[in-house]
Amino acid sequence: MPLQRYIKQYNDIELTALGMAIPTVVTIAEALKRDGLASNIEVKISTVNSKKDDEGRFFQKAKIQIVLGKAEKLEKAVVATTAPKETSDTDMKA
């Protein structure tokens, strides 16, 4: 499903990443905001325990959750495309 249609349908997007994937998720979120498709709602940063190493210890990894909402620009575009098209007198004569 294309992202624009997903945002229109569900209004929110949650992007989550662990460790080395964090820069990718941040880049995606920034691109969506830059293109006017989404706006920030919430950003959570935490650490989680990961797999045990050879000695039986857990590793801690950074985790990020970014919640994006539908941008006003996208809402206006949705309204414009779903509104009925008005016909003018010149359109009727043609």
Coordinates of N, CA and C in Angstrom, one line a residue:
M1 N 0.9 -1.2 0.0 CA 0.0 0.0 0.0 C 0.9 1.2 0.0
P2 N 0.7 2.2 -0.9 CA 1.5 3.4 -0.9 C 1.3 4.2 0.4
L3 N 2.4 4.8 0.8 CA 2.4 5.5 2.0 C 1.4 6.6 2.2
Q4 N 1.1 7.4 1.1 CA 0.1 8.4 1.2 C -1.2 7.9 1.5
R5 N -1.6 6.8 0.9 CA -2.9 6.2 1.1 C -3.0 5.6 2.5
Y6 N -1.9 5.0 3.0 CA -1.8 4.5 4.4 C -2.1 5.6 5.4
I7 N -1.4 6.8 5.2 CA -1.6 7.9 6.1 C -3.0 8.4 6.1
K8 N -3.6 8.5 4.9 CA -5.0 9.0 4.8 C -5.9 8.0 5.5
Q9 N -5.7 6.7 5.4 CA -6.6 5.8 6.0 C -6.4 5.7 7.5
Y10 N -5.2 5.7 8.0 CA -5.0 5.4 9.5 C -4.6 6.6 10.3
N11 N -4.3 7.7 9.6 CA -3.9 9.0 10.3 C -2.6 9.0 11.0
D12 N -2.1 7.9 11.6 CA -0.8 7.9 12.3 C 0.1 6.8 11.7
I13 N 1.4 7.1 11.9 CA 2.4 6.1 11.5 C 3.4 6.0 12.7
E14 N 3.7 4.7 13.0 CA 4.7 4.5 14.1 C 5.9 3.9 13.5
L15 N 7.0 4.5 13.6 CA 8.3 4.0 13.1 C 9.1 3.6 14.3
T16 N 9.6 2.4 14.3 CA 10.4 1.9 15.5 C 11.7 1.2 14.9
A17 N 12.8 1.5 15.7 CA 14.1 0.9 15.2 C 14.9 0.6 16.5
L18 N 15.8 -0.4 16.3 CA 16.8 -0.7 17.3 C 18.2 -0.5 16.8
G19 N 19.1 0.0 17.6 CA 20.5 0.0 17.3 C 20.9 0.7 16.1
M20 N 21.5 0.0 15.2 CA 22.1 0.6 13.9 C 21.0 1.1 13.0
A21 N 19.8 0.6 13.1 CA 18.7 1.0 12.2 C 18.1 2.4 12.6
I22 N 18.5 3.0 13.7 CA 17.9 4.2 14.1 C 18.1 5.3 13.1
P23 N 19.3 5.5 12.6 CA 19.5 6.6 11.6 C 18.5 6.5 10.3
T24 N 18.2 5.2 9.9 CA 17.4 5.0 8.8 C 15.9 5.5 9.1
V25 N 15.5 5.1 10.3 CA 14.1 5.5 10.7 C 14.0 7.1 10.8
V26 N 15.0 7.7 11.4 CA 15.0 9.1 11.5 C 15.0 9.8 10.2
T27 N 15.8 9.3 9.2 CA 15.8 9.8 7.9 C 14.5 9.7 7.2
I28 N 13.8 8.6 7.4 CA 12.5 8.4 6.8 C 11.5 9.4 7.4
A29 N 11.5 9.5 8.7 CA 10.6 10.5 9.4 C 10.9 11.9 8.9
E30 N 12.1 12.3 8.8 CA 12.5 13.6 8.3 C 12.0 13.8 6.9
A31 N 12.2 12.8 6.0 CA 11.7 12.9 4.6 C 10.2 13.1 4.5
L32 N 9.5 12.4 5.3 CA 8.0 12.5 5.4 C 7.6 13.9 5.8
K33 N 8.3 14.4 6.8 CA 8.0 15.8 7.3 C 8.3 16.8 6.3
R34 N 9.5 16.7 5.6 CA 10.0 17.6 4.6 C 9.0 17.7 3.5
D35 N 8.4 16.5 3.0 CA 7.5 16.5 1.9 C 6.1 16.9 2.3
G36 N 5.9 17.2 3.5 CA 4.6 17.7 4.0 C 3.5 16.6 4.1
L37 N 4.0 15.4 4.3 CA 3.0 14.2 4.4 C 2.7 13.9 5.8
A38 N 3.6 14.3 6.8 CA 3.4 13.9 8.2 C 4.0 15.0 9.1
S39 N 3.6 15.0 10.3 CA 4.1 15.9 11.3 C 4.4 15.1 12.6
N40 N 5.3 15.5 13.4 CA 5.7 14.8 14.6 C 4.6 14.9 15.6
I41 N 4.3 13.7 16.3 CA 3.4 13.7 17.4 C 4.2 13.3 18.6
E42 N 5.1 12.3 18.5 CA 5.8 11.8 19.7 C 7.1 11.1 19.3
V43 N 8.1 11.3 20.1 CA 9.4 10.6 20.0 C 9.7 10.0 21.3
K44 N 10.0 8.7 21.3 CA 10.4 8.0 22.6 C 11.7 7.4 22.3
I45 N 12.6 7.5 23.3 CA 13.9 6.9 23.2 C 14.1 6.1 24.5
S46 N 14.6 4.8 24.3 CA 14.8 3.9 25.5 C 15.9 2.9 25.1
T47 N 16.2 2.1 26.1 CA 17.1 1.0 25.8 C 16.3 -0.3 26.1
V48 N 16.7 -1.4 25.4 CA 16.1 -2.7 25.6 C 17.2 -3.7 25.7
N49 N 16.9 -4.8 26.4 CA 17.9 -5.9 26.5 C 17.8 -6.7 25.3
S50 N 19.0 -7.1 24.7 CA 19.1 -7.9 23.5 C 19.6 -9.3 23.9
K51 N 20.0 -10.0 22.9 CA 20.5 -11.4 23.1 C 21.7 -11.5 24.1
K52 N 21.8 -12.6 24.6 CA 22.9 -12.9 25.5 C 24.2 -13.1 24.7
D53 N 25.3 -12.6 25.2 CA 26.6 -12.9 24.6 C 27.1 -14.3 25.0
D54 N 28.3 -14.6 24.6 CA 28.9 -15.9 24.9 C 29.0 -16.2 26.4
E55 N 29.1 -15.1 27.2 CA 29.2 -15.3 28.7 C 27.9 -15.2 29.4
G56 N 26.8 -15.2 28.6 CA 25.5 -15.2 29.3 C 24.9 -13.8 29.7
R57 N 25.6 -12.8 29.3 CA 25.2 -11.4 29.6 C 24.3 -10.9 28.5
F58 N 23.4 -10.0 28.9 CA 22.5 -9.3 27.9 C 23.2 -8.0 27.4
F59 N 23.0 -7.7 26.2 CA 23.4 -6.4 25.6 C 22.3 -5.4 25.7
Q60 N 22.6 -4.2 25.9 CA 21.5 -3.2 25.9 C 21.7 -2.5 24.5
K61 N 20.5 -2.3 23.9 CA 20.5 -1.6 22.6 C 19.6 -0.4 22.7
A62 N 19.9 0.7 22.0 CA 19.1 1.9 21.9 C 17.8 1.5 21.1
K63 N 16.7 2.1 21.5 CA 15.5 1.9 20.7 C 14.8 3.3 20.6
I64 N 14.3 3.5 19.4 CA 13.5 4.8 19.1 C 12.2 4.4 18.6
Q65 N 11.2 5.2 19.0 CA 9.8 5.1 18.5 C 9.4 6.5 18.1
I66 N 9.1 6.6 16.8 CA 8.6 7.9 16.3 C 7.2 7.8 15.8
V67 N 6.3 8.6 16.4 CA 4.9 8.5 15.9 C 4.7 9.8 15.1
L68 N 4.2 9.6 13.9 CA 3.9 10.7 13.0 C 2.4 10.7 12.7
G69 N 1.9 11.9 12.6 CA 0.5 12.1 12.2 C 0.3 12.7 10.9
K70 N -0.9 12.7 10.4 CA -1.2 13.2 9.1 C -1.0 14.7 9.1
A71 N -0.3 15.3 8.2 CA 0.0 16.7 8.1 C -1.2 17.5 7.6
E72 N -1.3 18.7 8.0 CA -2.4 19.6 7.5 C -2.4 19.7 6.0
K73 N -1.2 19.7 5.4 CA -1.1 19.8 3.9 C -1.8 18.6 3.3
L74 N -1.5 17.4 3.8 CA -2.1 16.2 3.3 C -3.6 16.2 3.5
E75 N -4.1 16.7 4.7 CA -5.5 16.7 4.9 C -6.2 17.6 3.9
K76 N -5.6 18.8 3.6 CA -6.2 19.7 2.6 C -6.3 19.0 1.3
A77 N -5.2 18.3 0.9 CA -5.2 17.6 -0.4 C -6.3 16.5 -0.4
V78 N -6.5 15.8 0.7 CA -7.6 14.8 0.7 C -8.9 15.5 0.5
V79 N -9.2 16.6 1.2 CA -10.5 17.3 1.1 C -10.6 17.8 -0.4
A80 N -9.6 18.3 -1.0 CA -9.7 18.8 -2.3 C -10.0 17.7 -3.3
T81 N -9.4 16.5 -3.1 CA -9.7 15.4 -4.1 C -11.0 14.7 -3.9
T82 N -11.6 14.8 -2.7 CA -12.8 14.1 -2.4 C -14.0 15.1 -2.5
A83 N -13.8 16.4 -2.6 CA -14.9 17.3 -2.7 C -15.5 17.2 -4.1
P84 N -16.8 17.3 -4.3 CA -17.4 17.2 -5.6 C -17.0 18.4 -6.5
K85 N -16.7 18.1 -7.7 CA -16.3 19.1 -8.6 C -17.5 20.0 -9.1
E86 N -17.3 21.3 -8.9 CA -18.4 22.2 -9.3 C -18.2 22.5 -10.8
T87 N -19.3 22.6 -11.5 CA -19.3 22.9 -12.9 C -19.7 24.3 -13.0
S88 N -19.0 25.1 -13.9 CA -19.4 26.5 -14.1 C -20.2 26.6 -15.4
D89 N -20.7 27.7 -15.6 CA -21.5 27.9 -16.8 C -20.8 27.7 -18.1
T90 N -19.5 28.0 -18.1 CA -18.7 27.8 -19.3 C -18.5 26.3 -19.6
D91 N -18.4 25.5 -18.5 CA -18.2 24.1 -18.7 C -19.5 23.4 -19.3
M92 N -20.6 24.0 -19.0 CA -21.9 23.4 -19.5 C -22.1 23.8 -20.9
K93 N -21.6 24.9 -21.4 CA -21.8 25.3 -22.8 C -20.9 24.5 -23.7
A94 N -19.7 24.0 -23.2 CA -18.8 23.3 -24.1 C -19.2 22.0 -24.5

